[in-house]
GROMACS .gro file of C-alpha atoms in nm:
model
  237
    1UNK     CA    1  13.800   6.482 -13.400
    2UNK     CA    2  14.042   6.260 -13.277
    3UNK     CA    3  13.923   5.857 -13.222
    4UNK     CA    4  13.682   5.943 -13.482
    5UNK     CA    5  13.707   5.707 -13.829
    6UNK     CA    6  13.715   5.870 -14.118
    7UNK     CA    7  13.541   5.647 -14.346
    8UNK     CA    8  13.181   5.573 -14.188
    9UNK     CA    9  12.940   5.579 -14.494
   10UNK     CA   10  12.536   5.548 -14.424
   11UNK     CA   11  12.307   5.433 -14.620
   12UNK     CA   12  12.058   5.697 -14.521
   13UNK     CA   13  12.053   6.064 -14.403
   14UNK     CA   14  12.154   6.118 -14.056
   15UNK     CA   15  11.896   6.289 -13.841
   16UNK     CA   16  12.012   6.651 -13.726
   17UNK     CA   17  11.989   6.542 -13.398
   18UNK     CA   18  12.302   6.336 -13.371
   19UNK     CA   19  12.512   6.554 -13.614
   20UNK     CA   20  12.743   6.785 -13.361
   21UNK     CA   21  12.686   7.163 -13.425
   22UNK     CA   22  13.057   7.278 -13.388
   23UNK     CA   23  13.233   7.004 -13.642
   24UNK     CA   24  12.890   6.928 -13.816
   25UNK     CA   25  12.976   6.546 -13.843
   26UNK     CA   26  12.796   6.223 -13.651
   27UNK     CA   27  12.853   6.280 -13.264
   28UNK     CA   28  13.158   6.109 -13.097
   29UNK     CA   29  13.158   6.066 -12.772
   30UNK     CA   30  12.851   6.321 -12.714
   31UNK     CA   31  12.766   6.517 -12.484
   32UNK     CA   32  12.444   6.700 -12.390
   33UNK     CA   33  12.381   7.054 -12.223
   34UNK     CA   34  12.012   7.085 -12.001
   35UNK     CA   35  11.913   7.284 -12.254
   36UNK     CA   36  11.891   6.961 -12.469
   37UNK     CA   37  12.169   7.063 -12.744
   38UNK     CA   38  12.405   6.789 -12.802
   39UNK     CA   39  12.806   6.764 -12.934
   40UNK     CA   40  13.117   6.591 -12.962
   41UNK     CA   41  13.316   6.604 -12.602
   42UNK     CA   42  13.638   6.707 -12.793
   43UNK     CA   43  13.403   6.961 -12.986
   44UNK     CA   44  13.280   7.128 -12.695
   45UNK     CA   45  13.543   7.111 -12.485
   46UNK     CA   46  13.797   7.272 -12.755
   47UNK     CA   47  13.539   7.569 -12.786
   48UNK     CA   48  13.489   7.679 -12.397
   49UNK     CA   49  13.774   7.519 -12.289
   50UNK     CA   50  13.762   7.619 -11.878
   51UNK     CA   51  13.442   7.814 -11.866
   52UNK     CA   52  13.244   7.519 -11.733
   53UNK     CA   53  13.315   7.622 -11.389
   54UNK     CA   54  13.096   7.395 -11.145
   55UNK     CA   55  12.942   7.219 -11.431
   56UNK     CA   56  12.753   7.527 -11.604
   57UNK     CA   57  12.849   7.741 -11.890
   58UNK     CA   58  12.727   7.937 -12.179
   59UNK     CA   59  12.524   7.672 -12.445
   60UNK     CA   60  12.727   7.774 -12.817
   61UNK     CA   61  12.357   7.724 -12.973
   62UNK     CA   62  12.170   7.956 -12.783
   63UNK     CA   63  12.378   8.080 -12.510
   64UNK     CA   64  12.225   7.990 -12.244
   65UNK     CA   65  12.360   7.896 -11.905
   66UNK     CA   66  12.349   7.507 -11.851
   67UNK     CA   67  12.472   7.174 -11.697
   68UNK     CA   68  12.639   6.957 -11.932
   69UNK     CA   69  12.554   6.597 -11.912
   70UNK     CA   70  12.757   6.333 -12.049
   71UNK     CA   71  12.513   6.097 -12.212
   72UNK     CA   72  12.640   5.714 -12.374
   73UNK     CA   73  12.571   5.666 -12.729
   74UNK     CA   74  12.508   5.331 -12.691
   75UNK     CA   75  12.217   5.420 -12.462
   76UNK     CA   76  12.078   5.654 -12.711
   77UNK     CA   77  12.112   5.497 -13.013
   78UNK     CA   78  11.897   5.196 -12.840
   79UNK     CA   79  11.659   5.390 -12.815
   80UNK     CA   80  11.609   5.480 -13.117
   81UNK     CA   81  11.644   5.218 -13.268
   82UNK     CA   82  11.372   5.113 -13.026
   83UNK     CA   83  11.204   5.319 -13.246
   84UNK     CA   84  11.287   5.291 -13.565
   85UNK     CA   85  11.284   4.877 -13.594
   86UNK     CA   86  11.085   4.735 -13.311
   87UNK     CA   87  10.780   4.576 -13.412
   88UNK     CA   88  10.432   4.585 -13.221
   89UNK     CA   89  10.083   4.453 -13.305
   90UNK     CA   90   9.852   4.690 -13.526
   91UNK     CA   91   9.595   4.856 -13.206
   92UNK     CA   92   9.289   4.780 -13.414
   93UNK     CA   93   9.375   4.385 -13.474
   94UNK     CA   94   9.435   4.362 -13.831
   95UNK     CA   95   9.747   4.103 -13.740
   96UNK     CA   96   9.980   4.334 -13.929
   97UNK     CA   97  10.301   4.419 -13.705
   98UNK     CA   98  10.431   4.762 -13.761
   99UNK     CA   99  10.741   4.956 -13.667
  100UNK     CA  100  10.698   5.187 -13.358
  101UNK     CA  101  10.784   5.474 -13.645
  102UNK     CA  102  10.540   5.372 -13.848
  103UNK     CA  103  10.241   5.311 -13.613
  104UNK     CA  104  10.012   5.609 -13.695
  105UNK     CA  105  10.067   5.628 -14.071
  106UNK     CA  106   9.945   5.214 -14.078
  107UNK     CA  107   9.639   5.357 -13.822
  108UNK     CA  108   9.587   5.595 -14.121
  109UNK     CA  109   9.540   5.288 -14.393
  110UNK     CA  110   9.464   5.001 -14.189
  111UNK     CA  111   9.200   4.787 -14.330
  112UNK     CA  112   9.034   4.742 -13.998
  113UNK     CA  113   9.038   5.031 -13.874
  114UNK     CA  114   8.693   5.197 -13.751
  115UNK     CA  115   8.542   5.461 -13.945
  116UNK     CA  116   8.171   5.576 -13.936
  117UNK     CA  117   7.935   5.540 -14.269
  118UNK     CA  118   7.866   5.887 -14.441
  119UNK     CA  119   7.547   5.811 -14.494
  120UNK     CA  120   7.396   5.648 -14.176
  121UNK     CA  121   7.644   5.731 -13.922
  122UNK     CA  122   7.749   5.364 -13.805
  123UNK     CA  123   8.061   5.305 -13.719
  124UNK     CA  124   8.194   4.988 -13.886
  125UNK     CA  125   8.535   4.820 -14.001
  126UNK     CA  126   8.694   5.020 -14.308
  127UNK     CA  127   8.721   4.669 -14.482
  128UNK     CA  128   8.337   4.664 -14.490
  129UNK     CA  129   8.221   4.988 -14.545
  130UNK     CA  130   8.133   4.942 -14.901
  131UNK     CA  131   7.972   4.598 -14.811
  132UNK     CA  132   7.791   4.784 -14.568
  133UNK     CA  133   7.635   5.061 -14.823
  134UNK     CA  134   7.596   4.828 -15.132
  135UNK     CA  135   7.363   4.575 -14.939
  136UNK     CA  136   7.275   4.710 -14.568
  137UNK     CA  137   7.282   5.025 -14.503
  138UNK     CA  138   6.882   5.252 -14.496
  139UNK     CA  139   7.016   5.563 -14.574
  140UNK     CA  140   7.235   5.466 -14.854
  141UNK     CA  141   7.137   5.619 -15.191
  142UNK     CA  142   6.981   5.345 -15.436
  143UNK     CA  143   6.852   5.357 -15.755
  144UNK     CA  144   6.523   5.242 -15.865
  145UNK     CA  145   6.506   4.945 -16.093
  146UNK     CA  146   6.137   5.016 -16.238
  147UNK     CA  147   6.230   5.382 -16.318
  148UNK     CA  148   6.588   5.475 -16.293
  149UNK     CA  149   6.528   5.710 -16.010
  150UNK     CA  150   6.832   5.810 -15.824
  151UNK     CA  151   6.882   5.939 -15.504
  152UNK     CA  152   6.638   5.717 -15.345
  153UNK     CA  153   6.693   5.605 -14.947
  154UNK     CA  154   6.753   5.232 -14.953
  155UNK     CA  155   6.435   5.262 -14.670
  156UNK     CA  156   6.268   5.433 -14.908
  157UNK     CA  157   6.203   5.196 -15.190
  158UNK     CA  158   5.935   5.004 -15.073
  159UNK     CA  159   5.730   5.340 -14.985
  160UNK     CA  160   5.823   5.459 -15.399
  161UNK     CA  161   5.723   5.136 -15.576
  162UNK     CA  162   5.381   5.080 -15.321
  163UNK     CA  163   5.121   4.989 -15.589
  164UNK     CA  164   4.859   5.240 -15.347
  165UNK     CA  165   5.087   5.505 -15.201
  166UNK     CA  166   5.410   5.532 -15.391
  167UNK     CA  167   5.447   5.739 -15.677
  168UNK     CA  168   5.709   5.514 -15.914
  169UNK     CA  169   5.566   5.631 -16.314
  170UNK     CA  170   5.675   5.262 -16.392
  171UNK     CA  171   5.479   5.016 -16.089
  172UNK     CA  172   5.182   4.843 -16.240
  173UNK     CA  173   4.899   4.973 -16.078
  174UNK     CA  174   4.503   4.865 -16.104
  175UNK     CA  175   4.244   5.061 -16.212
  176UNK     CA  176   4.097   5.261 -15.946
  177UNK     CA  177   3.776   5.129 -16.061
  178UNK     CA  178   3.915   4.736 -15.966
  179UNK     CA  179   3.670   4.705 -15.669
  180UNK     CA  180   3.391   4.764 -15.908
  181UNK     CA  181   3.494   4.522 -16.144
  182UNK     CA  182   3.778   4.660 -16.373
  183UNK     CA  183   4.039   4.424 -16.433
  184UNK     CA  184   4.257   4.673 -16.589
  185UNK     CA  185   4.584   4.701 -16.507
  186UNK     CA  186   4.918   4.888 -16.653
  187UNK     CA  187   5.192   5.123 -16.521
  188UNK     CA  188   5.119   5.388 -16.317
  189UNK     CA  189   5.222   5.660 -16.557
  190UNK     CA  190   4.984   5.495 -16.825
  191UNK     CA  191   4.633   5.530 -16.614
  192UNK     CA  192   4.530   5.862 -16.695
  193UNK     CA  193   4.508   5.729 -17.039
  194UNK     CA  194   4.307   5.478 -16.935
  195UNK     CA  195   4.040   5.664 -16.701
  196UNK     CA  196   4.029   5.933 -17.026
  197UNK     CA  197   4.017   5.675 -17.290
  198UNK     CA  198   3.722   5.440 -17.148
  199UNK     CA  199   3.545   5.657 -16.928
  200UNK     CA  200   3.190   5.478 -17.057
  201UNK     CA  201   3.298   5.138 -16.886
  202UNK     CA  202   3.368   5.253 -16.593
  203UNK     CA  203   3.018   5.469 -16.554
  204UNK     CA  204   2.862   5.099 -16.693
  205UNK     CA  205   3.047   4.941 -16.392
  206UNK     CA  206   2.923   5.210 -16.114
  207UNK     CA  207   2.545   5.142 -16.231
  208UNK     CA  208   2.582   4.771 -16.245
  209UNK     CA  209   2.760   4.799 -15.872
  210UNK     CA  210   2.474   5.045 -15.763
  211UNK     CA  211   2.206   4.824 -15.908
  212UNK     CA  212   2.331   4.507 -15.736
  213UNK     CA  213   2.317   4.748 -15.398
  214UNK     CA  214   1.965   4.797 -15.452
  215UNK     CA  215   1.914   4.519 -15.504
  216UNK     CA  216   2.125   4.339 -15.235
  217UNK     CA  217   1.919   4.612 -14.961
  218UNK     CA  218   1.569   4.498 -15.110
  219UNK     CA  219   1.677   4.157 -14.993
  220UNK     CA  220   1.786   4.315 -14.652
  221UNK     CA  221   1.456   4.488 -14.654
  222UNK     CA  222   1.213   4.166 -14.715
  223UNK     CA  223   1.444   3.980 -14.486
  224UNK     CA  224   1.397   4.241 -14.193
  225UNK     CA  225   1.037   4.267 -14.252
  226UNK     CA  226   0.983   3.901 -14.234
  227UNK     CA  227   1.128   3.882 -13.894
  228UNK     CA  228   0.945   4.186 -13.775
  229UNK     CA  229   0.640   4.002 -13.859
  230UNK     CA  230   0.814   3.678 -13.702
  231UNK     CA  231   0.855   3.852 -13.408
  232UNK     CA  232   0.536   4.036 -13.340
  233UNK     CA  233   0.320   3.675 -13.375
  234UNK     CA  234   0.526   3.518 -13.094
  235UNK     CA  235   0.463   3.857 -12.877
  236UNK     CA  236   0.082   3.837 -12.929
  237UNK     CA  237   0.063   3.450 -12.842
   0.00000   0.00000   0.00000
């Protein structure tokens, strides 16, 4: 339309939103209805010419009745650019200063921002989540270095490899027999072997323990009875 230069060139594509509906270039001189639709003055006036009696008329988009409002360019195209190249601090701290535009796709990837560990539930920094499960967290899976095990609860561990309670095929273990004097020890998956394979040593062991009982109660015995006796001779004088 008239005013308008011919050769403006951009170097990207123009949102819809300032190209005018009627001459389908970049608005000039815009205008906007209350229905929101913007266009060219010239545009719009060359299309309903009188019919804006008291300020309303028929919207050419979709035909509604409305006010038109005369709305500056300059005004609008500060704000977006507001928008598009203003700068503000990242919300979770990371120092990074992002584009208004791009605020929530950096909130998507930002290296601090908070996310909450799959496997315990804590919510930590992104930039230390794998920290976090390779050397803190209980509930991450581990695997056993004595067995290969996988799976295993970090908490867990210590419970699998217990030389009394766990149940870890490759923790060295001693003979069940140990308080009676058997100094064997091996892994745990290996003492079957050994209860099957020397069962004669171990019976030797029980009757040397059970004779050293008796023996330890006959001493108990003579010791008691002496100080019965003790004790009656100091009631009678």
């Amino acid at each position: 339309m008239s005013g308008r230069p011919d050769d403006i060139e951009f170097e990207e594509e123009i949102d819809r939103k300032y190209i005018c509906p009627i001459c389908l270039a970049v608005l000039w001189d815009p205008v906007q209805t209350s229905c929101g639709h913007r266009f060219c003055k010239l545009c719009l006036g060359g299309l309903v010419r009188g019919s804006w009696r008291f300020g309303m008329s028929r919207c050419p988009v979709d035909k509604s009745f409305s006010v038109l409002l005369e709305i500056c360019l300059k005004t609008m195209l500060s704000k977006e650019k507001c928008y598009h190249l203003d700068q503000e601090n990242c919300v979770y701290g990371c120092g990074t200063r992002v584009k208004r535009l791009e605020h929530d796709d950096h909130k998507q990837v930002c290296h601090q921002r908070p996310v909450n560990c799959e496997h315990c539930d804590e919510q930590i920094f992104y930039a230390d989540l794998t920290k976090h499960q390779v050397l803190m967290c209980e509930h991450f899976p581990v695997q056993c270095t004595l067995c290969g095990q996988t799976g295993i609860r970090r908490k867990d561990i210590s419970s699998h490899i217990d030389v009394n309670t766990g149940d870890c095929p490759q923790t060295i273990i001693p003979c069940k027999y140990a308080s009676y004097g058997c100094q064997f020890q091996d892994k745990r998956r290996c003492m079957s072997d050994h209860y099957t394979t020397d069962p004669d040593h171990h019976i030797l062991l029980l009757v040397q323990h059970n004779a050293s009982q008796d023996r330890k109660i006959a001493e108990l015995t003579s010791q008691m009875d002496k100080l019965m006796s003790i004790a009656k001779n100091v009631v009678n004088h």
